Short mmCIF file of C-alpha atoms and ligand atoms in Angstrom, two decimals:
data_model
loop_
_atom_site.label_atom_id
_atom_site.label_comp_id
_atom_site.label_asym_id
_atom_site.label_seq_id
_atom_site.Cartn_x
_atom_site.Cartn_y
_atom_site.Cartn_z
CA GLY A 1 39.44 9.16 87.75
CA GLY A 2 35.85 9.16 88.20
CA THR A 3 33.74 9.38 91.54
CA SER A 4 31.30 6.77 90.60
CA GLU A 5 31.89 3.20 92.18
CA LYS A 6 32.12 0.14 89.85
CA PRO A 7 29.60 -2.60 90.94
CA GLY A 8 30.56 -5.61 93.00
CA THR A 9 33.90 -3.54 94.32
CA THR A 10 34.90 -2.06 97.55
CA PRO A 11 33.69 1.33 97.87
CA ASN A 12 36.70 4.10 97.16
CA PRO A 13 37.76 6.06 100.39
CA PRO A 14 35.74 7.97 102.26
CA LYS A 15 33.92 11.48 100.75
CA GLY A 16 36.44 13.88 100.00
CA LEU A 17 39.39 11.54 99.48
CA PRO A 18 40.55 10.70 95.78
CA PRO A 19 39.48 7.17 94.71
CA ALA A 20 42.01 4.37 95.62
CA ALA A 21 41.55 2.85 91.92
CA ALA A 22 44.15 3.87 89.03
CA ASP A 23 42.50 5.26 86.07
CA GLY A 24 42.05 3.56 83.02
CA SER A 25 40.60 0.39 81.76
CA ARG A 26 40.95 -3.27 83.14
CA MET A 27 42.25 -6.27 81.74
CA ASN A 28 40.13 -9.28 81.48
CA ALA A 29 42.29 -10.90 84.29
CA THR A 30 41.95 -12.32 88.11
CA PHE A 31 43.87 -13.71 90.78
CA VAL A 32 43.41 -17.42 91.41
CA THR A 33 43.64 -19.69 94.39
CA LEU A 34 43.28 -23.19 95.40
CA ALA A 35 42.87 -23.68 99.10
CA ARG A 36 41.00 -25.73 101.92
CA ASN A 37 39.07 -24.16 104.33
CA THR A 38 41.76 -24.58 107.01
CA ASP A 39 43.74 -22.10 104.64
CA ILE A 40 42.02 -19.12 105.76
CA TRP A 41 44.19 -17.16 107.86
CA GLU A 42 47.29 -17.89 105.54
CA ILE A 43 45.50 -17.02 102.58
CA ALA A 44 44.37 -13.77 104.42
CA LYS A 45 47.93 -12.75 104.60
CA SER A 46 48.60 -13.46 101.09
CA ILE A 47 45.49 -11.44 99.88
CA ARG A 48 46.49 -8.56 102.32
CA ASN A 49 50.05 -8.32 100.46
CA VAL A 50 48.62 -8.78 97.08
CA GLU A 51 45.66 -5.79 97.87
CA ASP A 52 48.55 -3.25 99.85
CA ARG A 53 50.96 -3.70 96.93
CA PHE A 54 49.02 -3.74 93.77
CA ASN A 55 45.35 -4.79 93.78
CA ARG A 56 43.95 -1.80 96.29
CA ASN A 57 44.79 0.13 93.04
CA TYR A 58 43.41 -2.11 90.30
CA ASN A 59 40.77 -4.29 92.04
CA TYR A 60 40.73 -7.14 89.99
CA ASP A 61 38.37 -10.16 90.74
CA TRP A 62 39.57 -13.04 92.96
CA VAL A 63 38.53 -16.97 91.97
CA PHE A 64 38.77 -19.58 94.85
CA LEU A 65 38.67 -23.47 94.00
CA ASN A 66 38.25 -26.00 96.28
CA ASP A 67 37.60 -29.89 96.04
CA ALA A 68 34.98 -28.98 99.06
CA GLU A 69 32.58 -26.42 99.92
CA PHE A 70 34.28 -23.18 101.09
CA ASP A 71 32.74 -22.47 104.37
CA ASP A 72 30.99 -19.07 105.33
CA THR A 73 34.30 -17.99 107.34
CA PHE A 74 36.42 -18.30 104.36
CA LYS A 75 34.02 -16.73 102.00
CA LYS A 76 33.29 -13.80 104.48
CA VAL A 77 36.91 -13.04 105.31
CA THR A 78 38.50 -13.19 102.08
CA THR A 79 35.44 -11.15 100.17
CA SER A 80 36.22 -8.55 102.98
CA LEU A 81 39.84 -8.52 102.12
CA VAL A 82 39.64 -8.87 98.32
CA SER A 83 38.89 -5.10 96.38
CA GLY A 84 37.50 -6.67 93.51
CA LYS A 85 34.78 -9.22 92.96
CA THR A 86 35.35 -12.80 94.55
CA LYS A 87 33.97 -15.96 93.38
CA TYR A 88 33.95 -19.53 95.01
CA GLY A 89 34.45 -22.58 92.77
CA LEU A 90 33.74 -26.22 93.44
CA ILE A 91 36.20 -28.50 91.87
CA PRO A 92 34.02 -31.19 89.91
CA LYS A 93 34.83 -34.90 91.01
CA GLU A 94 36.17 -35.71 87.52
CA HIS A 95 38.97 -33.30 87.95
CA TRP A 96 40.28 -34.30 91.41
CA GLY A 97 40.51 -37.98 91.65
CA PHE A 98 42.36 -40.97 90.06
CA PRO A 99 41.52 -41.52 86.32
CA GLU A 100 40.22 -44.84 85.29
CA TRP A 101 43.66 -45.84 83.45
CA ILE A 102 45.72 -45.56 86.87
CA ASP A 103 46.62 -48.74 88.22
CA GLN A 104 45.30 -48.20 92.18
CA ASP A 105 48.04 -51.20 93.53
CA LYS A 106 51.08 -49.81 91.56
CA ALA A 107 49.98 -45.82 92.77
CA ALA A 108 49.90 -47.21 96.33
CA ASN A 109 53.17 -48.86 96.51
CA VAL A 110 55.05 -45.90 95.00
CA ARG A 111 53.42 -43.57 98.03
CA GLU A 112 54.55 -46.19 100.35
CA ASP A 113 58.09 -46.68 98.64
CA MET A 114 58.20 -42.69 98.74
CA ARG A 115 57.10 -42.21 102.39
CA GLU A 116 59.86 -44.65 103.27
CA ARG A 117 62.23 -42.67 101.28
CA LYS A 118 61.17 -39.60 103.27
CA ILE A 119 60.23 -37.85 99.62
CA ILE A 120 58.30 -34.76 100.35
CA TYR A 121 54.59 -35.42 99.96
CA GLY A 122 56.02 -38.61 98.63
CA ASP A 123 52.90 -40.40 100.37
CA SER A 124 50.27 -38.10 99.67
CA ILE A 125 47.21 -38.63 97.64
CA SER A 126 45.59 -35.27 97.89
CA TYR A 127 49.02 -33.59 97.06
CA ARG A 128 48.63 -35.37 93.71
CA HIS A 129 45.63 -34.54 93.13
CA MET A 130 46.34 -30.84 93.57
CA CYS A 131 49.43 -31.05 91.25
CA ARG A 132 47.26 -32.74 88.69
CA TYR A 133 44.56 -30.06 89.21
CA GLU A 134 46.93 -27.27 88.70
CA SER A 135 48.41 -28.83 85.83
CA GLY A 136 45.86 -29.56 83.85
CA PHE A 137 42.12 -28.60 85.29
CA PHE A 138 42.44 -24.99 87.16
CA PHE A 139 42.11 -22.91 83.84
CA ARG A 140 39.00 -24.91 82.49
CA HIS A 141 36.89 -24.73 85.85
CA PRO A 142 33.46 -22.90 84.82
CA LEU A 143 34.41 -19.72 86.92
CA MET A 144 37.43 -19.28 84.89
CA LEU A 145 36.33 -19.27 81.71
CA ASP A 146 35.38 -15.32 81.92
CA TYR A 147 38.79 -14.69 81.92
CA GLU A 148 41.89 -14.37 79.66
CA TRP A 149 44.71 -13.57 82.40
CA TYR A 150 45.32 -14.98 85.79
CA TRP A 151 47.75 -14.17 88.76
CA ARG A 152 48.02 -17.50 90.78
CA VAL A 153 48.38 -16.84 94.47
CA GLU A 154 49.01 -19.27 97.51
CA PRO A 155 48.53 -19.21 100.90
CA SER A 156 51.60 -17.63 103.19
CA ILE A 157 53.14 -15.82 100.21
CA GLU A 158 54.54 -11.96 100.80
CA LEU A 159 54.90 -9.13 98.25
CA TYR A 160 57.82 -7.00 99.15
CA CYS A 161 57.80 -3.84 96.61
CA ASP A 162 55.03 -1.72 95.35
CA ILE A 163 53.66 -2.70 91.86
CA GLN A 164 53.20 0.75 90.05
CA TYR A 165 51.46 -0.92 86.68
CA ASP A 166 49.14 -3.16 85.60
CA THR A 167 51.03 -6.52 85.19
CA PHE A 168 48.37 -8.10 83.04
CA LYS A 169 48.39 -5.24 80.69
CA TYR A 170 51.98 -5.33 80.66
CA MET A 171 51.79 -8.90 80.02
CA ALA A 172 49.46 -8.60 76.77
CA ASP A 173 51.09 -5.30 75.46
CA HIS A 174 54.16 -7.10 75.39
CA GLY A 175 53.25 -10.54 73.85
CA LYS A 176 53.74 -12.07 76.93
CA LYS A 177 52.12 -15.57 77.82
CA TYR A 178 53.63 -17.07 81.02
CA SER A 179 56.14 -15.57 83.48
CA PHE A 180 58.03 -16.22 86.74
CA VAL A 181 59.90 -14.50 89.63
CA ILE A 182 61.72 -17.68 91.21
CA SER A 183 63.56 -20.50 89.13
CA LEU A 184 65.26 -23.55 90.48
CA TYR A 185 65.81 -27.51 90.36
CA GLU A 186 63.22 -30.16 90.82
CA TYR A 187 63.78 -32.75 93.31
CA VAL A 188 64.81 -35.83 90.80
CA GLU A 189 63.03 -38.57 92.88
CA THR A 190 59.41 -36.93 92.25
CA ILE A 191 60.15 -36.78 88.20
CA PRO A 192 62.13 -39.66 87.23
CA THR A 193 60.31 -40.30 84.09
CA LEU A 194 59.02 -36.68 83.18
CA TRP A 195 61.08 -36.06 80.56
CA ASP A 196 60.33 -39.28 78.61
CA SER A 197 56.96 -38.38 78.23
CA ALA A 198 57.90 -34.85 77.09
CA LYS A 199 60.31 -36.40 74.54
CA LYS A 200 57.54 -38.81 73.38
CA PHE A 201 55.37 -35.66 73.05
CA MET A 202 57.79 -33.78 71.17
CA GLN A 203 58.22 -36.25 68.93
CA LYS A 204 54.40 -37.19 68.25
CA HIS A 205 53.49 -33.58 68.13
CA PRO A 206 56.25 -31.51 66.39
CA GLU A 207 53.83 -28.86 65.16
CA HIS A 208 53.00 -27.84 69.09
CA ILE A 209 56.78 -27.06 69.41
CA ALA A 210 57.73 -23.56 68.94
CA GLU A 211 60.82 -23.00 66.59
CA ASP A 212 62.47 -20.06 69.04
CA ASN A 213 61.90 -22.00 72.21
CA SER A 214 63.61 -22.25 75.57
CA MET A 215 64.79 -25.78 75.23
CA GLN A 216 68.47 -24.47 76.59
CA PHE A 217 66.50 -23.89 79.92
CA LEU A 218 65.57 -27.56 80.33
CA SER A 219 68.45 -29.30 78.66
CA ASP A 220 72.25 -29.11 78.87
CA ASP A 221 72.48 -31.52 75.75
CA ASN A 222 69.71 -30.15 73.33
CA GLY A 223 66.94 -32.04 74.66
CA LYS A 224 68.62 -35.56 75.62
CA THR A 225 68.53 -35.17 79.09
CA TYR A 226 66.20 -33.00 81.57
CA ASN A 227 68.39 -30.49 83.73
CA HIS A 228 65.41 -30.41 86.10
CA CYS A 229 64.96 -26.45 85.77
CA HIS A 230 61.55 -25.13 86.00
CA PHE A 231 59.71 -22.01 87.07
CA TRP A 232 58.35 -21.99 90.58
CA SER A 233 54.45 -22.05 89.67
CA ASN A 234 53.11 -20.76 92.96
CA PHE A 235 53.59 -17.44 91.43
CA GLU A 236 52.11 -17.22 87.74
CA ILE A 237 51.10 -14.42 86.04
CA GLY A 238 50.03 -16.04 82.69
CA ASP A 239 47.79 -16.58 79.63
CA LEU A 240 44.60 -18.55 80.15
CA ASN A 241 44.13 -19.13 76.31
CA TRP A 242 47.26 -20.56 75.92
CA LEU A 243 46.56 -23.00 78.65
CA ARG A 244 43.32 -23.81 76.73
CA SER A 245 45.15 -24.30 73.53
CA GLN A 246 45.09 -27.63 71.66
CA ALA A 247 48.99 -27.61 72.10
CA TYR A 248 48.73 -27.11 75.84
CA LEU A 249 45.88 -29.81 76.44
CA ASP A 250 47.70 -32.02 74.03
CA PHE A 251 50.67 -31.73 76.07
CA PHE A 252 48.74 -32.32 79.26
CA ASP A 253 46.78 -35.41 78.30
CA ALA A 254 49.59 -37.20 76.73
CA LEU A 255 51.32 -36.71 80.58
CA ASP A 256 48.50 -37.73 82.05
CA LYS A 257 47.85 -40.94 80.29
CA ASP A 258 51.74 -41.81 81.11
CA GLY A 259 50.49 -42.00 84.84
CA GLY A 260 53.50 -39.86 86.32
CA PHE A 261 51.26 -37.60 88.27
CA PHE A 262 50.15 -40.95 90.55
CA TYR A 263 53.21 -43.24 89.43
CA GLU A 264 55.49 -40.59 90.56
CA ARG A 265 54.86 -37.35 92.18
CA TRP A 266 54.90 -34.72 89.15
CA GLY A 267 54.63 -31.10 90.26
CA ASP A 268 52.54 -28.80 88.29
CA ALA A 269 55.72 -26.53 88.33
CA PRO A 270 58.05 -28.73 85.97
CA VAL A 271 54.90 -29.81 83.93
CA HIS A 272 54.11 -26.15 83.25
CA SER A 273 57.65 -25.01 83.17
CA ILE A 274 58.61 -27.71 80.21
CA ALA A 275 55.40 -26.80 78.33
CA ALA A 276 56.20 -22.83 78.78
CA ALA A 277 59.97 -23.50 77.60
CA LEU A 278 58.98 -25.78 74.42
CA MET A 279 55.83 -24.57 73.07
CA LEU A 280 56.15 -20.67 73.75
CA LYS A 281 58.66 -18.52 71.74
CA LYS A 282 61.57 -17.27 73.91
CA ASP A 283 59.90 -13.84 73.83
CA GLU A 284 56.76 -15.09 74.98
CA LEU A 285 58.04 -15.87 78.64
CA HIS A 286 58.56 -13.12 81.16
CA PHE A 287 61.07 -12.65 84.27
CA PHE A 288 59.40 -9.90 86.65
CA ASN A 289 62.67 -8.62 88.18
CA ASP A 290 60.29 -5.91 89.83
CA ILE A 291 57.94 -8.21 91.77
CA ALA A 292 59.52 -9.18 94.92
CA TYR A 293 58.09 -12.58 96.40
CA TYR A 294 58.31 -14.89 99.20
CA HIS A 295 57.45 -18.34 99.43
CA VAL A 296 58.56 -20.35 102.15
CA PRO A 297 61.97 -21.13 101.65
CA PHE A 298 63.05 -18.94 98.88
CA THR A 299 62.78 -15.21 98.25
CA HIS A 300 63.12 -12.98 95.08
CA CYS A 301 64.21 -9.73 95.96
CA PRO A 302 64.85 -7.32 93.22
CA THR A 303 68.12 -6.92 92.35
CA GLY A 304 69.47 -2.89 91.94
CA GLU A 305 69.24 -0.52 95.09
CA GLN A 306 67.62 2.43 93.38
CA LEU A 307 64.86 -0.03 92.01
CA ARG A 308 64.14 -1.32 95.62
CA MET A 309 63.94 2.17 96.61
CA ASP A 310 61.71 3.65 94.17
CA LEU A 311 59.47 0.80 94.83
CA LYS A 312 59.42 1.06 98.87
CA CYS A 313 60.64 -2.46 98.90
CA HIS A 314 61.09 -4.03 102.35
CA CYS A 315 63.08 -7.54 101.61
CA ASN A 316 66.78 -7.74 102.37
CA PRO A 317 68.64 -8.12 99.10
CA LYS A 318 70.72 -11.05 100.64
CA GLU A 319 68.08 -13.19 100.78
CA ASN A 320 67.59 -12.68 96.71
CA PHE A 321 67.95 -16.50 95.25
CA ASP A 322 68.00 -15.26 91.54
CA TRP A 323 71.92 -15.39 91.35
CA ASN A 324 72.44 -18.60 93.94
CA GLY A 325 73.70 -21.58 92.42
CA TYR A 326 70.57 -23.44 93.10
CA SER A 327 68.61 -20.98 90.96
CA CYS A 328 68.24 -21.28 87.25
CA THR A 329 67.80 -17.61 86.61
CA SER A 330 71.31 -16.98 85.46
CA ARG A 331 70.76 -19.77 82.85
CA TYR A 332 67.35 -18.13 81.66
CA PHE A 333 69.17 -14.67 81.39
CA GLU A 334 71.94 -16.46 79.33
CA LEU A 335 69.71 -18.06 77.10
CA ASN A 336 67.86 -14.87 76.46
CA GLY A 337 71.02 -12.70 76.15
CA ILE A 338 69.68 -10.31 78.36
CA LYS A 339 71.88 -8.44 80.68
CA LYS A 340 71.66 -9.37 84.28
CA PRO A 341 70.06 -6.14 86.29
CA GLU A 342 72.64 -3.45 87.49
CA GLY A 343 74.08 -4.46 90.66
CA TYR A 344 73.59 -8.36 90.56
CA GLU A 345 77.30 -9.03 91.16
CA LYS A 346 77.87 -7.42 94.41
CA GLU A 347 74.40 -8.61 95.67
CA GLN A 348 74.88 -12.58 95.19
P1 LIG B 1 53.92 -26.75 98.43
O1 LIG B 1 53.50 -25.22 98.03
O2 LIG B 1 54.33 -27.23 97.23
O3 LIG B 1 54.23 -26.71 100.04
O4 LIG B 1 52.30 -26.95 98.63
P2 LIG B 1 50.91 -26.05 98.91
O5 LIG B 1 50.34 -27.07 100.39
O6 LIG B 1 51.18 -24.67 99.33
O7 LIG B 1 49.87 -26.70 98.15
C1 LIG B 1 49.76 -25.60 96.66
C2 LIG B 1 48.46 -25.01 96.61
O8 LIG B 1 47.27 -26.34 96.57
C3 LIG B 1 48.10 -24.23 97.75
O9 LIG B 1 47.16 -23.12 97.13
C4 LIG B 1 46.94 -25.03 98.78
O10 LIG B 1 46.23 -24.24 99.37
C5 LIG B 1 46.64 -25.85 97.59
N1 LIG B 1 46.38 -27.07 98.13
C6 LIG B 1 47.03 -28.11 98.72
N2 LIG B 1 46.29 -29.53 98.52
C7 LIG B 1 45.25 -28.95 98.76
C8 LIG B 1 44.07 -29.80 99.15
O11 LIG B 1 43.77 -30.96 99.56
N3 LIG B 1 42.55 -29.21 98.51
C9 LIG B 1 42.51 -27.83 98.42
N4 LIG B 1 41.25 -27.47 98.10
N5 LIG B 1 43.66 -27.01 97.97
C10 LIG B 1 45.02 -27.82 98.47
MN1 LIG B 2 52.66 -23.40 98.74
#
């Protein structure tokens, strides 16, 4: 590595020590976090994890997005923790609110009904704006237009193993566009008509459906019904240009017009997942076994003892969710004809 500092990055270690940054070029990539000012200490924890396990060696930028202005504490603390450049974006009102075609009374009745039925976040307006924003807008925020790759990070996550290579470069070099670490079944109460909308889209836009798609991940009857499997989108490393493609934008617009973000409680996880499984080729998806991850209440701890030792992992393999009955990851392996990692039987 060179000895000169890159502008806008945290200085490398004090004189005499080797630079922290890994050699080589960098991808046009950024971390991205949607957060409120009150999330500061929980996102600080996440950043510290990401920096310690990966980014201190790569110094990638970090974009923070919010529907209100970030305060000075949020900006000061996050800038001190991130080794790359930090950028703070305000979400435009048009991207965080009710579209004009939504019937407010109908939406309010749904929230009241979901509150009585105790559906998680069922009575929340802001959660719905958040899910719609993550589904259709974060990748076209002006600050994101400078980048080709993103890694989404939420508050309170943990990383348990060293990441010893550039994950963005891995995606690019292997033709990957979307990735995950945890998959599971969605609460059906939050998405009763999502699949009807997806099917309508498939009929209207056959040109957007990949021939070698992952329909088998989503459906057990060739697309007639949805099995509710989805990739958990609080972790994502992906291709921003795919999200900005006509195919994805047509998909989002079709769903948005049907109103399920407000008349139901569609999450961005099933929305991204259905899009990725139908519009990308199988081999454009990637499962990162070696990225050990926690977001309440699930853990992905890599299968394979030698791998965990090599990567200095500190997760308990017994907490790994992958081979649990509520995970869809076995199904993903099977449909792709991939061998499950060494040792999966004894670790389940
Ligand atoms: P959960 O993981 O589904 O329980 O939802 P979270 O509370 O973690 O929210 C998902 C992401 O959206 C996190 O990055 C939150 O910080 C962010 N978020 C949720 N609600 C809001 C909001 O009203 N405003 C902003 N700016 N961010 C939000
Ligand atoms: Mn979360």
